[in-house]
Amino acid sequence: MHEYGDLIRIQDRQQAAEDPHPDSGPIFEAVQRLSSDFGPNKPRATFFPGSVLSHSRLVRQFFEITKSGNPDAILLTDLDRFESFDNHRAEYSLVPVINISGSPTHLADADLVPDDPQSWRDAAAIIRRFRTRREMLPATFRTAATPAIRMLAYLFVSGKDLTPVRVPQSRYFFAYQGFQNTRATITLAEALADAGMLRRSFVDRHSACPNCQSHRLVVREECPACRSANLSQAAFLHHFSCAHIGPESDFRQGSALICPKCLKQLRHYGKDYDRPGDALVCRKCAGTTTEPAVGFQCQDCDAHIDGDLIKTVDIHAYSLTDHFLSRLSGKSSAGVRPASGSINRLPPKLREQIGRFVGKTGSSRRGFVAKLDYASRHDIARTKGDDAFQALRQMFKDRLQGLLADTAHVHSSTDGDYVYFHSLTPEEFKDSSEQILAECDSVLSVPLRPKFEITWVGSGEETGG
């Protein structure tokens, strides 16, 4: 540790004469004020990669540079050397990455530009936000022992959604802010969304190579016969007497038009011939068409895919569900994680609905709540798109509400679909539940394979379905 500090001090002395940011002036004073605002808790930072490179003394004026301990930020110094960034990020998943490399990157939570005062203010605000929200996390999530916990905790302390950003260098043509491995990030986020911890939001739809999964595809018009993209547009002539239709270039002989089929000269437009329009001519096989095929060429594996065989992939952003956000912030049950079966586990609007029903009827029997789970959700969203699943889900809910009539109410929230059975007990419902679900599922073009899980009972009992 002493050796590391000595290297920094030596470098400071070497740079002092030529440092573009002297120990005075508006920028230096602004950075000094921001640093003093933190009081005795000056932000601690570690460099990544760990080598000591040429950094502005402004950075070391603002941060306390450390090689160990609990930093408040990771300072990203070199974008060409972050092969092990995921491992480093896993170790410090609850602190922001501040990019000081001079080149923008999706891996960072903020880009720090030494000459820009607003850049310093933004970095300071992000560090404060991470600090504040990190303290709100329950102890289970502060340790961040698994990738799932790390992702959930990071989304909470960052105060941001998991959002795709355009990255042309990526084979997927996008990446997620703050994460290096796009495929692993999607797999984990989808699993958390299926578990009701994250909420999906549609962003875009990409075509994907079925061979290597790359999204970097060139779409092009092709000859339907040989699939060549070497097409040219040509004006066509129609010779009335022999009914031959072909490119004008086939008829042209000098200044005259001679039919290549019957060798007669075409003299009068409208009497000997007409122009039916343009068509595409393939320079490879000489075929002609007015309806070219659509094809895709993968830029990563060079595979060719016919347009009707290409698959599409929906790109989503992910955000913490209301329930899980409350759990992470420690706001549910006065900062204590609710026990299984507690009404506080239910979405706020559903709790309000239960309260209104009890207040209106004066009934001490408050029924029970069952949550719907759709076993086919992931498969349908993957093969047909999330819009298809949402349409099937809505049809199912409408049918279910119709069958239950006045005995229950179907409630939807960001956490999922719930049914509040205000006039039945779990025992009364148990005998008919499978029949009701099967009847609702049978009218759908693609089965959702629904099942109920009883999550709350009015008497306070804990039960599961």
mmCIF file of N, CA, C and O in Angstrom, residues 308-354:
data_model
loop_
_atom_site.group_PDB
_atom_site.id
_atom_site.type_symbol
_atom_site.label_atom_id
_atom_site.label_comp_id
_atom_site.label_asym_id
_atom_site.label_seq_id
_atom_site.Cartn_x
_atom_site.Cartn_y
_atom_site.Cartn_z
ATOM 1 N N ASP A 308 -37.822 -15.408 -45.024
ATOM 2 C CA ASP A 308 -38.922 -16.079 -44.337
ATOM 3 C C ASP A 308 -38.435 -17.031 -43.247
ATOM 4 O O ASP A 308 -39.247 -17.609 -42.516
ATOM 5 N N LEU A 309 -37.123 -17.211 -43.120
ATOM 6 C CA LEU A 309 -36.577 -18.096 -42.096
ATOM 7 C C LEU A 309 -35.884 -17.326 -40.967
ATOM 8 O O LEU A 309 -35.456 -17.930 -39.984
ATOM 9 N N ILE A 310 -35.775 -16.015 -41.120
ATOM 10 C CA ILE A 310 -35.091 -15.232 -40.104
ATOM 11 C C ILE A 310 -35.913 -15.206 -38.819
ATOM 12 O O ILE A 310 -37.156 -15.223 -38.859
ATOM 13 N N LYS A 311 -35.257 -15.202 -37.686
ATOM 14 C CA LYS A 311 -35.980 -15.105 -36.420
ATOM 15 C C LYS A 311 -35.797 -13.706 -35.846
ATOM 16 O O LYS A 311 -34.823 -13.007 -36.157
ATOM 17 N N THR A 312 -36.727 -13.311 -35.024
ATOM 18 C CA THR A 312 -36.660 -11.992 -34.401
ATOM 19 C C THR A 312 -36.504 -12.153 -32.891
ATOM 20 O O THR A 312 -36.947 -13.144 -32.303
ATOM 21 N N VAL A 313 -35.869 -11.159 -32.287
ATOM 22 C CA VAL A 313 -35.622 -11.157 -30.847
ATOM 23 C C VAL A 313 -36.096 -9.825 -30.288
ATOM 24 O O VAL A 313 -35.710 -8.768 -30.791
ATOM 25 N N ASP A 314 -36.927 -9.872 -29.272
ATOM 26 C CA ASP A 314 -37.383 -8.646 -28.626
ATOM 27 C C ASP A 314 -36.356 -8.190 -27.594
ATOM 28 O O ASP A 314 -35.863 -8.993 -26.786
ATOM 29 N N ILE A 315 -36.038 -6.904 -27.626
ATOM 30 C CA ILE A 315 -35.088 -6.311 -26.685
ATOM 31 C C ILE A 315 -35.880 -5.565 -25.621
ATOM 32 O O ILE A 315 -36.773 -4.777 -25.938
ATOM 33 N N HIS A 316 -35.554 -5.835 -24.364
ATOM 34 C CA HIS A 316 -36.302 -5.239 -23.259
ATOM 35 C C HIS A 316 -35.392 -4.423 -22.351
ATOM 36 O O HIS A 316 -34.187 -4.666 -22.263
ATOM 37 N N ALA A 317 -36.002 -3.466 -21.684
ATOM 38 C CA ALA A 317 -35.403 -2.851 -20.501
ATOM 39 C C ALA A 317 -36.046 -3.526 -19.295
ATOM 40 O O ALA A 317 -37.137 -4.103 -19.398
ATOM 41 N N TYR A 318 -35.368 -3.481 -18.163
ATOM 42 C CA TYR A 318 -35.871 -4.152 -16.966
ATOM 43 C C TYR A 318 -35.812 -3.181 -15.793
ATOM 44 O O TYR A 318 -34.843 -2.437 -15.634
ATOM 45 N N SER A 319 -36.856 -3.202 -14.973
ATOM 46 C CA SER A 319 -36.887 -2.354 -13.781
ATOM 47 C C SER A 319 -37.391 -3.178 -12.613
ATOM 48 O O SER A 319 -38.085 -4.188 -12.780
ATOM 49 N N LEU A 320 -37.043 -2.761 -11.421
ATOM 50 C CA LEU A 320 -37.501 -3.456 -10.222
ATOM 51 C C LEU A 320 -39.006 -3.322 -10.084
ATOM 52 O O LEU A 320 -39.571 -2.238 -10.290
ATOM 53 N N THR A 321 -39.678 -4.415 -9.757
ATOM 54 C CA THR A 321 -41.114 -4.345 -9.515
ATOM 55 C C THR A 321 -41.381 -3.557 -8.234
ATOM 56 O O THR A 321 -40.501 -3.412 -7.371
ATOM 57 N N ASP A 322 -42.605 -3.062 -8.105
ATOM 58 C CA ASP A 322 -42.944 -2.251 -6.929
ATOM 59 C C ASP A 322 -42.709 -3.015 -5.629
ATOM 60 O O ASP A 322 -42.169 -2.477 -4.664
ATOM 61 N N HIS A 323 -43.106 -4.277 -5.638
ATOM 62 C CA HIS A 323 -42.952 -5.065 -4.417
ATOM 63 C C HIS A 323 -41.484 -5.252 -4.058
ATOM 64 O O HIS A 323 -41.091 -5.075 -2.909
ATOM 65 N N PHE A 324 -40.663 -5.587 -5.060
ATOM 66 C CA PHE A 324 -39.263 -5.847 -4.750
ATOM 67 C C PHE A 324 -38.514 -4.561 -4.443
ATOM 68 O O PHE A 324 -37.562 -4.565 -3.655
ATOM 69 N N LEU A 325 -38.953 -3.453 -5.047
ATOM 70 C CA LEU A 325 -38.346 -2.159 -4.712
ATOM 71 C C LEU A 325 -38.594 -1.829 -3.238
ATOM 72 O O LEU A 325 -37.697 -1.353 -2.539
ATOM 73 N N SER A 326 -39.800 -2.112 -2.759
ATOM 74 C CA SER A 326 -40.113 -1.873 -1.348
ATOM 75 C C SER A 326 -39.279 -2.774 -0.452
ATOM 76 O O SER A 326 -38.800 -2.354 0.604
ATOM 77 N N ARG A 327 -39.091 -3.994 -0.898
ATOM 78 C CA ARG A 327 -38.290 -4.934 -0.095
ATOM 79 C C ARG A 327 -36.832 -4.481 0.001
ATOM 80 O O ARG A 327 -36.220 -4.533 1.066
ATOM 81 N N LEU A 328 -36.288 -4.002 -1.110
ATOM 82 C CA LEU A 328 -34.893 -3.565 -1.109
ATOM 83 C C LEU A 328 -34.697 -2.275 -0.321
ATOM 84 O O LEU A 328 -33.648 -2.063 0.289
ATOM 85 N N SER A 329 -35.696 -1.418 -0.352
ATOM 86 C CA SER A 329 -35.565 -0.133 0.345
ATOM 87 C C SER A 329 -35.883 -0.248 1.821
ATOM 88 O O SER A 329 -35.702 0.715 2.571
ATOM 89 N N GLY A 330 -36.356 -1.431 2.240
ATOM 90 C CA GLY A 330 -36.675 -1.632 3.655
ATOM 91 C C GLY A 330 -37.937 -0.929 4.087
ATOM 92 O O GLY A 330 -38.151 -0.717 5.275
ATOM 93 N N LYS A 331 -38.815 -0.564 3.135
ATOM 94 C CA LYS A 331 -40.031 0.172 3.487
ATOM 95 C C LYS A 331 -41.199 -0.739 3.821
ATOM 96 O O LYS A 331 -42.174 -0.308 4.412
ATOM 97 N N SER A 332 -41.149 -1.998 3.405
ATOM 98 C CA SER A 332 -42.274 -2.877 3.688
ATOM 99 C C SER A 332 -42.213 -3.336 5.134
ATOM 100 O O SER A 332 -41.167 -3.650 5.676
ATOM 101 N N SER A 333 -43.358 -3.333 5.776
ATOM 102 C CA SER A 333 -43.475 -3.752 7.173
ATOM 103 C C SER A 333 -42.501 -3.002 8.081
ATOM 104 O O SER A 333 -41.769 -3.584 8.881
ATOM 105 N N ALA A 334 -42.483 -1.672 7.935
ATOM 106 C CA ALA A 334 -41.643 -0.820 8.787
ATOM 107 C C ALA A 334 -40.191 -1.249 8.777
ATOM 108 O O ALA A 334 -39.500 -1.257 9.783
ATOM 109 N N GLY A 335 -39.711 -1.643 7.587
ATOM 110 C CA GLY A 335 -38.309 -1.983 7.443
ATOM 111 C C GLY A 335 -37.997 -3.437 7.679
ATOM 112 O O GLY A 335 -36.850 -3.846 7.579
ATOM 113 N N VAL A 336 -38.999 -4.243 8.015
ATOM 114 C CA VAL A 336 -38.784 -5.665 8.232
ATOM 115 C C VAL A 336 -39.412 -6.434 7.084
ATOM 116 O O VAL A 336 -40.540 -6.156 6.688
ATOM 117 N N ARG A 337 -38.693 -7.400 6.551
ATOM 118 C CA ARG A 337 -39.217 -8.193 5.443
ATOM 119 C C ARG A 337 -40.491 -8.911 5.880
ATOM 120 O O ARG A 337 -40.506 -9.576 6.915
ATOM 121 N N PRO A 338 -41.598 -8.777 5.122
ATOM 122 C CA PRO A 338 -42.860 -9.376 5.534
ATOM 123 C C PRO A 338 -42.747 -10.890 5.587
ATOM 124 O O PRO A 338 -42.073 -11.507 4.780
ATOM 125 N N ALA A 339 -43.453 -11.459 6.545
ATOM 126 C CA ALA A 339 -43.512 -12.914 6.618
ATOM 127 C C ALA A 339 -44.409 -13.435 5.519
ATOM 128 O O ALA A 339 -45.276 -12.733 5.004
ATOM 129 N N SER A 340 -44.216 -14.709 5.140
ATOM 130 C CA SER A 340 -45.045 -15.323 4.117
ATOM 131 C C SER A 340 -46.491 -15.273 4.567
ATOM 132 O O SER A 340 -46.832 -15.641 5.691
ATOM 133 N N GLY A 341 -47.381 -14.812 3.695
ATOM 134 C CA GLY A 341 -48.789 -14.734 4.025
ATOM 135 C C GLY A 341 -49.203 -13.363 4.513
ATOM 136 O O GLY A 341 -50.383 -13.116 4.698
ATOM 137 N N SER A 342 -48.277 -12.443 4.729
ATOM 138 C CA SER A 342 -48.625 -11.111 5.195
ATOM 139 C C SER A 342 -49.296 -10.330 4.077
ATOM 140 O O SER A 342 -48.904 -10.415 2.917
ATOM 141 N N ILE A 343 -50.282 -9.529 4.444
ATOM 142 C CA ILE A 343 -50.970 -8.715 3.445
ATOM 143 C C ILE A 343 -50.030 -7.684 2.832
ATOM 144 O O ILE A 343 -50.247 -7.200 1.715
ATOM 145 N N ASN A 344 -48.953 -7.348 3.538
ATOM 146 C CA ASN A 344 -47.995 -6.365 3.029
ATOM 147 C C ASN A 344 -47.212 -6.870 1.835
ATOM 148 O O ASN A 344 -46.521 -6.095 1.165
ATOM 149 N N ARG A 345 -47.281 -8.171 1.558
ATOM 150 C CA ARG A 345 -46.632 -8.716 0.372
ATOM 151 C C ARG A 345 -47.433 -8.430 -0.888
ATOM 152 O O ARG A 345 -46.923 -8.575 -1.999
ATOM 153 N N LEU A 346 -48.697 -8.043 -0.724
ATOM 154 C CA LEU A 346 -49.562 -7.803 -1.879
ATOM 155 C C LEU A 346 -49.303 -6.408 -2.451
ATOM 156 O O LEU A 346 -48.852 -5.508 -1.745
ATOM 157 N N PRO A 347 -49.599 -6.214 -3.746
ATOM 158 C CA PRO A 347 -49.453 -4.878 -4.340
ATOM 159 C C PRO A 347 -50.300 -3.848 -3.599
ATOM 160 O O PRO A 347 -51.409 -4.167 -3.134
ATOM 161 N N PRO A 348 -49.819 -2.617 -3.483
ATOM 162 C CA PRO A 348 -50.537 -1.593 -2.708
ATOM 163 C C PRO A 348 -51.982 -1.390 -3.147
ATOM 164 O O PRO A 348 -52.879 -1.279 -2.300
ATOM 165 N N LYS A 349 -52.241 -1.332 -4.453
ATOM 166 C CA LYS A 349 -53.610 -1.080 -4.914
ATOM 167 C C LYS A 349 -54.538 -2.244 -4.592
ATOM 168 O O LYS A 349 -55.733 -2.050 -4.364
ATOM 169 N N LEU A 350 -53.998 -3.465 -4.587
ATOM 170 C CA LEU A 350 -54.815 -4.618 -4.208
ATOM 171 C C LEU A 350 -55.142 -4.563 -2.723
ATOM 172 O O LEU A 350 -56.280 -4.873 -2.304
ATOM 173 N N ARG A 351 -54.169 -4.146 -1.892
ATOM 174 C CA ARG A 351 -54.447 -3.995 -0.463
ATOM 175 C C ARG A 351 -55.535 -2.955 -0.237
ATOM 176 O O ARG A 351 -56.420 -3.129 0.616
ATOM 177 N N GLU A 352 -55.483 -1.863 -1.011
ATOM 178 C CA GLU A 352 -56.520 -0.832 -0.886
ATOM 179 C C GLU A 352 -57.888 -1.391 -1.262
ATOM 180 O O GLU A 352 -58.899 -1.084 -0.613
ATOM 181 N N GLN A 353 -57.922 -2.216 -2.307
ATOM 182 C CA GLN A 353 -59.190 -2.803 -2.750
ATOM 183 C C GLN A 353 -59.774 -3.719 -1.673
ATOM 184 O O GLN A 353 -60.985 -3.706 -1.416
ATOM 185 N N ILE A 354 -58.892 -4.506 -1.040
ATOM 186 C CA ILE A 354 -59.355 -5.384 0.041
ATOM 187 C C ILE A 354 -59.910 -4.551 1.192
ATOM 188 O O ILE A 354 -60.968 -4.851 1.756
#
